[in-house]
Backbone as JSON, one array per atom type, in Angstrom:
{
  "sequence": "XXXXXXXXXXXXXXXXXXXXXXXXXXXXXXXXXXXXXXXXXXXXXXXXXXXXXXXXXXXXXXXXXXXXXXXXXXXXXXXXXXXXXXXXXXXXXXXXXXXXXXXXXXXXXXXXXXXXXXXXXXXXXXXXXXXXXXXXXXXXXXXXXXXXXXXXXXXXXXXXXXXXXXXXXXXXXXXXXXXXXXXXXXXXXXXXXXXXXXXXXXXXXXXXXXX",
  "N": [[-23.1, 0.0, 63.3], [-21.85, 2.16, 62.14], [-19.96, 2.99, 63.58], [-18.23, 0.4, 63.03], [-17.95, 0.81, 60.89], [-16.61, 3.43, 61.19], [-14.33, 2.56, 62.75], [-12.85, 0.51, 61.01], [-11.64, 2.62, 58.88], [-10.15, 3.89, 60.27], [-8.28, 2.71, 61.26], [-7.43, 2.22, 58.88], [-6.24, 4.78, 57.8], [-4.3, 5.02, 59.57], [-2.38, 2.81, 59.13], [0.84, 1.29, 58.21], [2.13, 2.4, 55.09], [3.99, -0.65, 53.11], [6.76, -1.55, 51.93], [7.19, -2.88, 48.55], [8.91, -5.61, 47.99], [12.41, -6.0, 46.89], [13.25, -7.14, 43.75], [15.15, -10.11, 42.87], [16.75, -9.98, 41.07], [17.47, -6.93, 41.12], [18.53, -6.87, 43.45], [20.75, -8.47, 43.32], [21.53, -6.91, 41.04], [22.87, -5.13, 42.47], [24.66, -6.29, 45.04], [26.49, -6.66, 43.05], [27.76, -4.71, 41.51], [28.31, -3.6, 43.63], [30.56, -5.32, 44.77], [32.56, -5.14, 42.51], [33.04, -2.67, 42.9], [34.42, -2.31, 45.22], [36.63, -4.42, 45.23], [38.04, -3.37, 43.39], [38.52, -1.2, 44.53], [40.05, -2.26, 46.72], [42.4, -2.91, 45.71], [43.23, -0.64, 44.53], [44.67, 0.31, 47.03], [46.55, -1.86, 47.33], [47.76, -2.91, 45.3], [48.62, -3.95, 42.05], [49.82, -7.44, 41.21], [52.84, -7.25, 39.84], [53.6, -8.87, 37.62], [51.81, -9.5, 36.0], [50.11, -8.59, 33.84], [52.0, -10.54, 32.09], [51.2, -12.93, 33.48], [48.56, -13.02, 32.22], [48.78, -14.13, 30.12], [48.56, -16.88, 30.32], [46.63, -19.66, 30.01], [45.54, -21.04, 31.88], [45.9, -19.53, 34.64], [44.13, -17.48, 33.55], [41.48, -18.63, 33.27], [41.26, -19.22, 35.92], [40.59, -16.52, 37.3], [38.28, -16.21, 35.98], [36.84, -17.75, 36.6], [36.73, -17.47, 39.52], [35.36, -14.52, 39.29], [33.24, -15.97, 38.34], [32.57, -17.61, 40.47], [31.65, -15.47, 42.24], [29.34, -13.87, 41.31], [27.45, -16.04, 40.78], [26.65, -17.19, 43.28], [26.02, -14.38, 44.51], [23.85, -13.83, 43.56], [22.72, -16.13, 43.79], [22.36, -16.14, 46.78], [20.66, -13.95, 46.51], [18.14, -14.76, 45.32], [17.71, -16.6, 47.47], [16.51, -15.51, 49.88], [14.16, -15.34, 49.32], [11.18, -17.11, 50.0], [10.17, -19.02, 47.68], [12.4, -19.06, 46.59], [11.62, -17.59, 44.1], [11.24, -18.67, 42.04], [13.43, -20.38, 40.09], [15.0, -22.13, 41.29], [16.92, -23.71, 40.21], [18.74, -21.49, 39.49], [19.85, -21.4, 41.75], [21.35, -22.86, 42.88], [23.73, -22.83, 41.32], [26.34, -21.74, 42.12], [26.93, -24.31, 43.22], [28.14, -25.09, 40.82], [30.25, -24.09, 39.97], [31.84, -24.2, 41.7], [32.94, -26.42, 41.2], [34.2, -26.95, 38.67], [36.04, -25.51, 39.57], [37.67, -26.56, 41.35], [38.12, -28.29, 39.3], [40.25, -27.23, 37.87], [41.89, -26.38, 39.94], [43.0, -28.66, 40.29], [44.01, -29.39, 37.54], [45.87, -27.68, 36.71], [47.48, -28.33, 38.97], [48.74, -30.46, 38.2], [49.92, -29.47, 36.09], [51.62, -27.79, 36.61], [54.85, -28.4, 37.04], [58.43, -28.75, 37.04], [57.04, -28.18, 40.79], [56.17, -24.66, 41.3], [57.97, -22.93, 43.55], [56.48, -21.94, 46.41], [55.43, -19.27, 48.51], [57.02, -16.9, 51.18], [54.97, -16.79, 53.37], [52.13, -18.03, 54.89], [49.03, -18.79, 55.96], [49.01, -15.98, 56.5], [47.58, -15.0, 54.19], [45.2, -16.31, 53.75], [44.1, -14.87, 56.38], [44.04, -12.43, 55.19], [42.49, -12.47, 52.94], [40.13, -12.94, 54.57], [39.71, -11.09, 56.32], [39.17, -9.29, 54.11], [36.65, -9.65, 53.85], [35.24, -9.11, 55.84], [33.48, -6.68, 55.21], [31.72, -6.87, 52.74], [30.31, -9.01, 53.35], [29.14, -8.37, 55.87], [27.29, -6.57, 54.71], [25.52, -7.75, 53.12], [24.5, -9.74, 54.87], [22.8, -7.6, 55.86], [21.43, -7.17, 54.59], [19.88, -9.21, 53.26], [18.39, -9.78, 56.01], [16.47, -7.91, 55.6], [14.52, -9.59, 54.59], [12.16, -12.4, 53.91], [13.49, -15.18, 54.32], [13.46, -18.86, 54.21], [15.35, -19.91, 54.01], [17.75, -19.53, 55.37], [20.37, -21.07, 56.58], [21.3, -21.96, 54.23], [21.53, -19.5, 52.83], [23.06, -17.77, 54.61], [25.39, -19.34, 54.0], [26.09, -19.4, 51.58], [26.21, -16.62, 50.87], [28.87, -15.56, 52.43], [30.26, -17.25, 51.18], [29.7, -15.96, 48.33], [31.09, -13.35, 49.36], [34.41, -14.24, 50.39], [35.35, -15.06, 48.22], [35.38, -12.56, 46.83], [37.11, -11.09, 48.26], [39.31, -13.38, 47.52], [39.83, -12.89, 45.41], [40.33, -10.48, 44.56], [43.19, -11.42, 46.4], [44.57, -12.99, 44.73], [44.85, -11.41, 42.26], [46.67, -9.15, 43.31], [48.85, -10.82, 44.68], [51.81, -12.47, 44.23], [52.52, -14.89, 43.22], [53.08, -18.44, 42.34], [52.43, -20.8, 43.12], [50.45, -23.24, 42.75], [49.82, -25.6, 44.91], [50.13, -23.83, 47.45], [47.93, -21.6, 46.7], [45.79, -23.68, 46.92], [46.1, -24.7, 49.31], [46.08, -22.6, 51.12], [44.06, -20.2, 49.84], [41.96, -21.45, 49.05], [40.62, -24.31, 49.79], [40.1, -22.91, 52.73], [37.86, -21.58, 51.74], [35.68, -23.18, 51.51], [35.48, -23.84, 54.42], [34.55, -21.62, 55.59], [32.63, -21.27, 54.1], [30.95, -23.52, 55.56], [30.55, -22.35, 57.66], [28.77, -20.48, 57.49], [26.78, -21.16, 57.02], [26.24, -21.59, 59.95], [25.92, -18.86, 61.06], [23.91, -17.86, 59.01], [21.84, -19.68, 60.23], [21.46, -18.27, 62.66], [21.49, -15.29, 62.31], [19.83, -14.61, 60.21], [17.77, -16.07, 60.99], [13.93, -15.82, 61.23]],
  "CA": [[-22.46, -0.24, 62.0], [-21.19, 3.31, 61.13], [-18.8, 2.56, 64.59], [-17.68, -0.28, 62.89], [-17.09, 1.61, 59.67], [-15.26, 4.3, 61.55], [-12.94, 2.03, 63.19], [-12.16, 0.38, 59.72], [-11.12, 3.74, 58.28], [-9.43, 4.75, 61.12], [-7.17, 1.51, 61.21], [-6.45, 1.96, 57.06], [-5.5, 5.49, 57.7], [-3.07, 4.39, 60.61], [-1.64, 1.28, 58.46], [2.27, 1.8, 57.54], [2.67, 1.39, 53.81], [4.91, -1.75, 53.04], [7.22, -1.04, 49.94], [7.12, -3.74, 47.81], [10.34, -5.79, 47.82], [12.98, -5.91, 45.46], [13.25, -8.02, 42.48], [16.3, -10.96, 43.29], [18.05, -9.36, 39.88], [17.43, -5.77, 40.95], [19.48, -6.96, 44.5], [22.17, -9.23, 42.54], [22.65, -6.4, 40.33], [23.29, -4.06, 43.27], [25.58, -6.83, 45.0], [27.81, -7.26, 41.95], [28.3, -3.71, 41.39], [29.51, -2.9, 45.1], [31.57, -5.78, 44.46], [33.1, -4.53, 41.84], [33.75, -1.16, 43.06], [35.05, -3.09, 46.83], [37.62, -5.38, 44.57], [38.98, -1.92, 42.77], [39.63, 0.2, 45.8], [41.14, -2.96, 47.6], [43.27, -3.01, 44.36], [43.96, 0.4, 44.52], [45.35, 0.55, 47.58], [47.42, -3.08, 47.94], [48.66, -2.6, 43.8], [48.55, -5.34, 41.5], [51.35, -7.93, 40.92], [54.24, -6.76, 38.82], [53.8, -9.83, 37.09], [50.11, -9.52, 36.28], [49.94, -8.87, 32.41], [52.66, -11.8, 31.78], [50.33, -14.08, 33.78], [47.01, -13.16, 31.76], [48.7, -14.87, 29.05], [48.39, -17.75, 30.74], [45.17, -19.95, 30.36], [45.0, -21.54, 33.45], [45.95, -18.53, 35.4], [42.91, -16.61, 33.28], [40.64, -18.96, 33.2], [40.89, -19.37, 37.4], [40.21, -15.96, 37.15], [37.39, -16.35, 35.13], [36.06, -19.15, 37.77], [36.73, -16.91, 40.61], [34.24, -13.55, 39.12], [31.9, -17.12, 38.38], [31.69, -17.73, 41.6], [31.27, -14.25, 43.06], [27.96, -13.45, 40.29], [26.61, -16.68, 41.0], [27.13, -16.8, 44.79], [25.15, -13.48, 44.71], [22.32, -14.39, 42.36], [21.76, -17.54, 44.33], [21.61, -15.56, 47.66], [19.57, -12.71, 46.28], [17.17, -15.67, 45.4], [17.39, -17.29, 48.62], [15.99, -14.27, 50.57], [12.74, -15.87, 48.8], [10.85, -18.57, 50.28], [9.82, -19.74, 47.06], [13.88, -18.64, 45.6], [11.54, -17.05, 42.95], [10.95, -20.01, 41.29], [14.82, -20.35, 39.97], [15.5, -23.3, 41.65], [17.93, -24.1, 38.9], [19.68, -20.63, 39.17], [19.95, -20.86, 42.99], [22.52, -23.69, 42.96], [24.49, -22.68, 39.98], [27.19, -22.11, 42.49], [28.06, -25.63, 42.8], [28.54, -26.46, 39.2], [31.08, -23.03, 39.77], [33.07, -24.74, 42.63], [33.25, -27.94, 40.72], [34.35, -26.26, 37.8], [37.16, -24.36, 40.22], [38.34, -28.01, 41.47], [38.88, -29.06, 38.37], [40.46, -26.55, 37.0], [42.76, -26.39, 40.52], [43.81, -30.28, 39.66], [44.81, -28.99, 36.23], [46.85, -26.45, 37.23], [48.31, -28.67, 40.07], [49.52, -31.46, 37.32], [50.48, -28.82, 34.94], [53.02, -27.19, 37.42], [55.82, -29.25, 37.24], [58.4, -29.02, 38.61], [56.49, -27.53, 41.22], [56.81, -23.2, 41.53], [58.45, -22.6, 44.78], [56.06, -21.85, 47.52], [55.77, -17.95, 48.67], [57.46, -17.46, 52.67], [54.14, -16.94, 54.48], [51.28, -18.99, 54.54], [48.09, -18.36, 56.81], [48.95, -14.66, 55.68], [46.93, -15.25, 52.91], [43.99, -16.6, 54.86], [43.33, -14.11, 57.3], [43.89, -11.22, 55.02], [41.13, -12.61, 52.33], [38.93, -13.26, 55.38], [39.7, -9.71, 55.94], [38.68, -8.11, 52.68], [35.29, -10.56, 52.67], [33.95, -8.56, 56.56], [32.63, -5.1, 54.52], [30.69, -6.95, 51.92], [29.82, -9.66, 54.2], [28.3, -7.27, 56.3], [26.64, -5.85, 53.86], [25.23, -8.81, 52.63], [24.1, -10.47, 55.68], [22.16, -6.44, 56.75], [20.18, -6.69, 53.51], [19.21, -10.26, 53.8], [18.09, -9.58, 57.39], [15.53, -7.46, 55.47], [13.56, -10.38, 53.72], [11.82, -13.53, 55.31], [14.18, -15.96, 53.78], [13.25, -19.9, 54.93], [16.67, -20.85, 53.69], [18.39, -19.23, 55.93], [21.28, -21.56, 56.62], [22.1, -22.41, 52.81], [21.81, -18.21, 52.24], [24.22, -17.42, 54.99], [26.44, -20.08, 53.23], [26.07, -18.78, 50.29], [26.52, -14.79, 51.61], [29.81, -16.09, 52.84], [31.18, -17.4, 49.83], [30.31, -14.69, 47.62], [32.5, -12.02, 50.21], [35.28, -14.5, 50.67], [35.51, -15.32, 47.12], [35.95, -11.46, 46.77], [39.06, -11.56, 48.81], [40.36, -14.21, 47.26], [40.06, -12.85, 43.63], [42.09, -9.46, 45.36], [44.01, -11.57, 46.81], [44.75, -13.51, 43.09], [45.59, -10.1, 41.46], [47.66, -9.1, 43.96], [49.83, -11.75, 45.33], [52.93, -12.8, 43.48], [53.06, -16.72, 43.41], [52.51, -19.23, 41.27], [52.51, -22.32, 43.6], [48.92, -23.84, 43.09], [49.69, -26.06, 46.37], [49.43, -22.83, 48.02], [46.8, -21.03, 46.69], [44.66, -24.47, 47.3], [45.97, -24.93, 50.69], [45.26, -20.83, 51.83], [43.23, -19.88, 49.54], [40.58, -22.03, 48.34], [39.83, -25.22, 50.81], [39.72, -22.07, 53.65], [36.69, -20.74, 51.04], [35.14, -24.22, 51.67], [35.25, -23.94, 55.55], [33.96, -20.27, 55.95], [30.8, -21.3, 53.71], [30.42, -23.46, 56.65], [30.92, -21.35, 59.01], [27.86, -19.54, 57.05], [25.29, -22.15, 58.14], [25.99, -21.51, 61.51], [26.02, -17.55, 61.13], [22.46, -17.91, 58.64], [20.66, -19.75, 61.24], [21.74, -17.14, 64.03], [21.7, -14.01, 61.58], [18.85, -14.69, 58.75], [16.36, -16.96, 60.89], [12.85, -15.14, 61.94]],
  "C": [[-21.53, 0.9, 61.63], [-19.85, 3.21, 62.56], [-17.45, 2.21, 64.09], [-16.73, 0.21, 61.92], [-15.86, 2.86, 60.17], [-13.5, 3.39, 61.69], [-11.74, 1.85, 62.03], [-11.36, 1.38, 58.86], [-10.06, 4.17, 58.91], [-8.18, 3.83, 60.97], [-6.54, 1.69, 59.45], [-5.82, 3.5, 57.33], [-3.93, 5.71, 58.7], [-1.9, 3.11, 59.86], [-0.46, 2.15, 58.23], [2.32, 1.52, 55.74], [3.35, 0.47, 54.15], [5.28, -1.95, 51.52], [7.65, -2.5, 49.69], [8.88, -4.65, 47.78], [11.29, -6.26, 46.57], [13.22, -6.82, 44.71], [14.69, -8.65, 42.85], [17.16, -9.8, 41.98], [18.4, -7.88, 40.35], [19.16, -5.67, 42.38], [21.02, -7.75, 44.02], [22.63, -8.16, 41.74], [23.7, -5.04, 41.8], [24.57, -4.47, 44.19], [27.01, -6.58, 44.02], [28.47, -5.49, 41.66], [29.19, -2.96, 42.81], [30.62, -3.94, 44.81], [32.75, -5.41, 43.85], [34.11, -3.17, 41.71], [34.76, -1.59, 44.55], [36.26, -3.83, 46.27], [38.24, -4.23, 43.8], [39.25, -0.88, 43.68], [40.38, -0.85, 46.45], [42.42, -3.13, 47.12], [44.3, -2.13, 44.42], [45.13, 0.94, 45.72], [46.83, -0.7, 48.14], [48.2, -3.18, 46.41], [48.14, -3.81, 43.56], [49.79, -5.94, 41.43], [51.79, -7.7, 39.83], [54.05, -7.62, 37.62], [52.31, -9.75, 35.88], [50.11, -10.13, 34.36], [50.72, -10.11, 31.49], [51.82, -12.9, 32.12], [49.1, -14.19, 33.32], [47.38, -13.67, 30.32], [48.85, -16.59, 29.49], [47.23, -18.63, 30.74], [44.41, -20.05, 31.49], [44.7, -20.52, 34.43], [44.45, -17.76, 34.68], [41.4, -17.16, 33.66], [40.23, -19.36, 35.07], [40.59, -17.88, 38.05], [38.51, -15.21, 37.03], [36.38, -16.88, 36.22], [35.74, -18.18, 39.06], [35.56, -15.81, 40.53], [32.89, -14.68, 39.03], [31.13, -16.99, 39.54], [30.74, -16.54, 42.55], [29.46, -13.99, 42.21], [27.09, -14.77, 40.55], [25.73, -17.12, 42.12], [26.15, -15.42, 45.3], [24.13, -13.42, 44.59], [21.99, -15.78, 43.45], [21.91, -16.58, 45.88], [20.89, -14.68, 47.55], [18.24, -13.94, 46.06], [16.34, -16.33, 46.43], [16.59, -16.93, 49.69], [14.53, -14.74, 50.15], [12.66, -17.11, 49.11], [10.45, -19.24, 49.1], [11.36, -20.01, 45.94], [12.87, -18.33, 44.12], [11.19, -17.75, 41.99], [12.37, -20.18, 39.72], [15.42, -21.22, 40.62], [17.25, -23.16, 41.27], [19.43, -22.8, 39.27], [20.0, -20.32, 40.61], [21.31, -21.82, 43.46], [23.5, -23.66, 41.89], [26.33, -22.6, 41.1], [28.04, -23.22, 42.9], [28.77, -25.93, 41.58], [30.34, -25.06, 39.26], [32.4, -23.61, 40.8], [33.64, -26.02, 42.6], [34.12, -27.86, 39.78], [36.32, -25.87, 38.17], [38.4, -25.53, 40.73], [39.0, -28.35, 40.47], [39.86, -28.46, 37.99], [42.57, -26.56, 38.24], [44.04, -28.14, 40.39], [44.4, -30.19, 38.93], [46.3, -28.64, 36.23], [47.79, -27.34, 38.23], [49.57, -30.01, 39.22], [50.61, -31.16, 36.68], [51.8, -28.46, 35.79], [53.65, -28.1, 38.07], [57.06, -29.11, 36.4], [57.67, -27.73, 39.43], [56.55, -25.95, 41.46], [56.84, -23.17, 43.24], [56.85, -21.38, 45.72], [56.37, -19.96, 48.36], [56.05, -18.11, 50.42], [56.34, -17.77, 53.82], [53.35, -17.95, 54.1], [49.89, -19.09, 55.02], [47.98, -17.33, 56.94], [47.44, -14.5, 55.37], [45.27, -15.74, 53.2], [43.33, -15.84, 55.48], [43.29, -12.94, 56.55], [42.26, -11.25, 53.74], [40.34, -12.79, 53.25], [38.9, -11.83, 56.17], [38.78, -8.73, 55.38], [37.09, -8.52, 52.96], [34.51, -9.89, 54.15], [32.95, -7.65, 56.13], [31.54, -6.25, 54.01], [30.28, -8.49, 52.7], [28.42, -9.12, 54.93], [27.0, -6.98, 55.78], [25.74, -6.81, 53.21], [24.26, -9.7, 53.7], [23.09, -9.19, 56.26], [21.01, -6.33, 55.41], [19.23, -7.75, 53.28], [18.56, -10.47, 54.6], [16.34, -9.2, 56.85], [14.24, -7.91, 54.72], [13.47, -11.51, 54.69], [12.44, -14.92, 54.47], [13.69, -17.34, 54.45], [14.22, -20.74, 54.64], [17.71, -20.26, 54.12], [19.82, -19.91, 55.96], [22.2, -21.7, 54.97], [22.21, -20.59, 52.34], [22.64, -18.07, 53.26], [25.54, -18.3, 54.8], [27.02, -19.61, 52.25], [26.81, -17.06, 50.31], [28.22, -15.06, 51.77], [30.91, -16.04, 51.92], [31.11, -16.6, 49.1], [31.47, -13.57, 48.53], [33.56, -12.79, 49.97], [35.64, -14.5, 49.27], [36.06, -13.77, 46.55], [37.38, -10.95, 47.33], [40.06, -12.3, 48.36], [40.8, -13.62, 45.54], [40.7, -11.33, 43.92], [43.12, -9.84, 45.46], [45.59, -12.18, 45.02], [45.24, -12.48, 42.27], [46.52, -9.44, 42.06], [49.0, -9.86, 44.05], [50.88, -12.33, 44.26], [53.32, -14.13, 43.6], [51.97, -17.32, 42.61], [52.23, -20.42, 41.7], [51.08, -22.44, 43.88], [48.89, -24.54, 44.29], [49.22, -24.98, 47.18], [48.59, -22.07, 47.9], [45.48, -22.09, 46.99], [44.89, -24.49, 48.73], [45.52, -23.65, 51.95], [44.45, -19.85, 50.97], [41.56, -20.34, 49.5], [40.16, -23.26, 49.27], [39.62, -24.37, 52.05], [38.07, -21.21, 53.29], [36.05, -21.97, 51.49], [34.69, -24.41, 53.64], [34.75, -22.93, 56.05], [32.49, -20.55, 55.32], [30.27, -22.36, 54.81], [30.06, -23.2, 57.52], [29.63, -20.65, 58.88], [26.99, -20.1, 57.22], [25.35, -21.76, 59.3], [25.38, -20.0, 61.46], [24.54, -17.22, 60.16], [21.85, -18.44, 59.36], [20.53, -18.78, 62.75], [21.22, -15.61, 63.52], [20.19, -13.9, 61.09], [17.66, -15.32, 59.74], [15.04, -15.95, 61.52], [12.05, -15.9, 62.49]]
}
């Protein structure tokens, strides 16, 4: 018996702690703030458009804005969730990013009616594409190395999710930056390319995220 008891002792003083893991809000807030600081140095070094403060009197232009930080905070919050097999019991607040890319649709329809006659079309075009898919590897990265570190069972819909928040960060750079007003083009290289990379993020969560 006192064997047995040794062993037992011997095995708890050998055990590794295991630090407790972090609270989905504690990781969404830590997300949103690199964000934040990742979307103001990309800023700092590519400028803003000339135009900028003329166009924040704009609704549409603000309020796609508006849609775009949506998606990034929600996009985060629902993968900081996801990292949980139970998402925390937040269901509700784990899909909030649809109602944000429904929201972003509409808002791009608006905007596509409203501008008429149409604003001339900027010269490149797939530019615009690869350089937001660009900006979105860092916090990608970064995103997909911290996820790694939880036993997520929603792997595929969180490296979807992971995805779209980064790219969505690129694109709302790219949005303060870029000097054009032609909604055709910001839907055709901006925003249905955000729609095919969160696919791309199923493939890359069941390869990346699965244990």
């Amino acid at each position: 018996m006192k064997d047995v008891d040794t062993l037992i002792a011997s095995l708890a003083q050998e055990a590794t702690p295991i630090k407790p893991a972090a609270h989905p809000f504690v990781l969404f807030a830590q997300w949103m703030g690199g964000a934040t600081a990742y979307v103001a140095v990309t800023l700092l070094f590519s400028g803003l458009r000339p135009d900028l403060l003329t166009r924040l009197h704009s609704p549409l232009y603000l309020l796609e804005l508006i849609l775009l930080l949506s998606i990034i905070a929600t996009a985060s919050l629902s993968a900081a969730l996801l990292v949980f097999p139970d998402m925390h019991q937040k269901r509700r607040m784990a899909f909030s990013p649809a109602l944000m890319l429904a929201l972003l649709a509409a808002l791009v329809f608006v905007s596509w009616q409203a501008d008429s006659p149409p604003s001339p079309p900027p010269e490149h075009s797939i530019e615009c594409t690869l350089y937001i898919a660009f900006l979105s590897l860092l916090p990608a990265a970064w995103m997909f190395y911290s996820m790694r570190k939880f036993a997520s069972t929603h792997h595929y819909l969180a490296g979807s999710i992971a995805l779209l928040a980064s790219f969505s960060m690129g694109a709302l750079s790219l949005r303060l930056y870029e000097q054009t007003d032609s909604i055709l083009h910001v839907m055709q290289w901006h925003y249905l390319p955000m729609i095919a990379v969160s696919l791309v993020g199923l493939w890359l969560g069941k390869t990346l995220l699965k244990w």
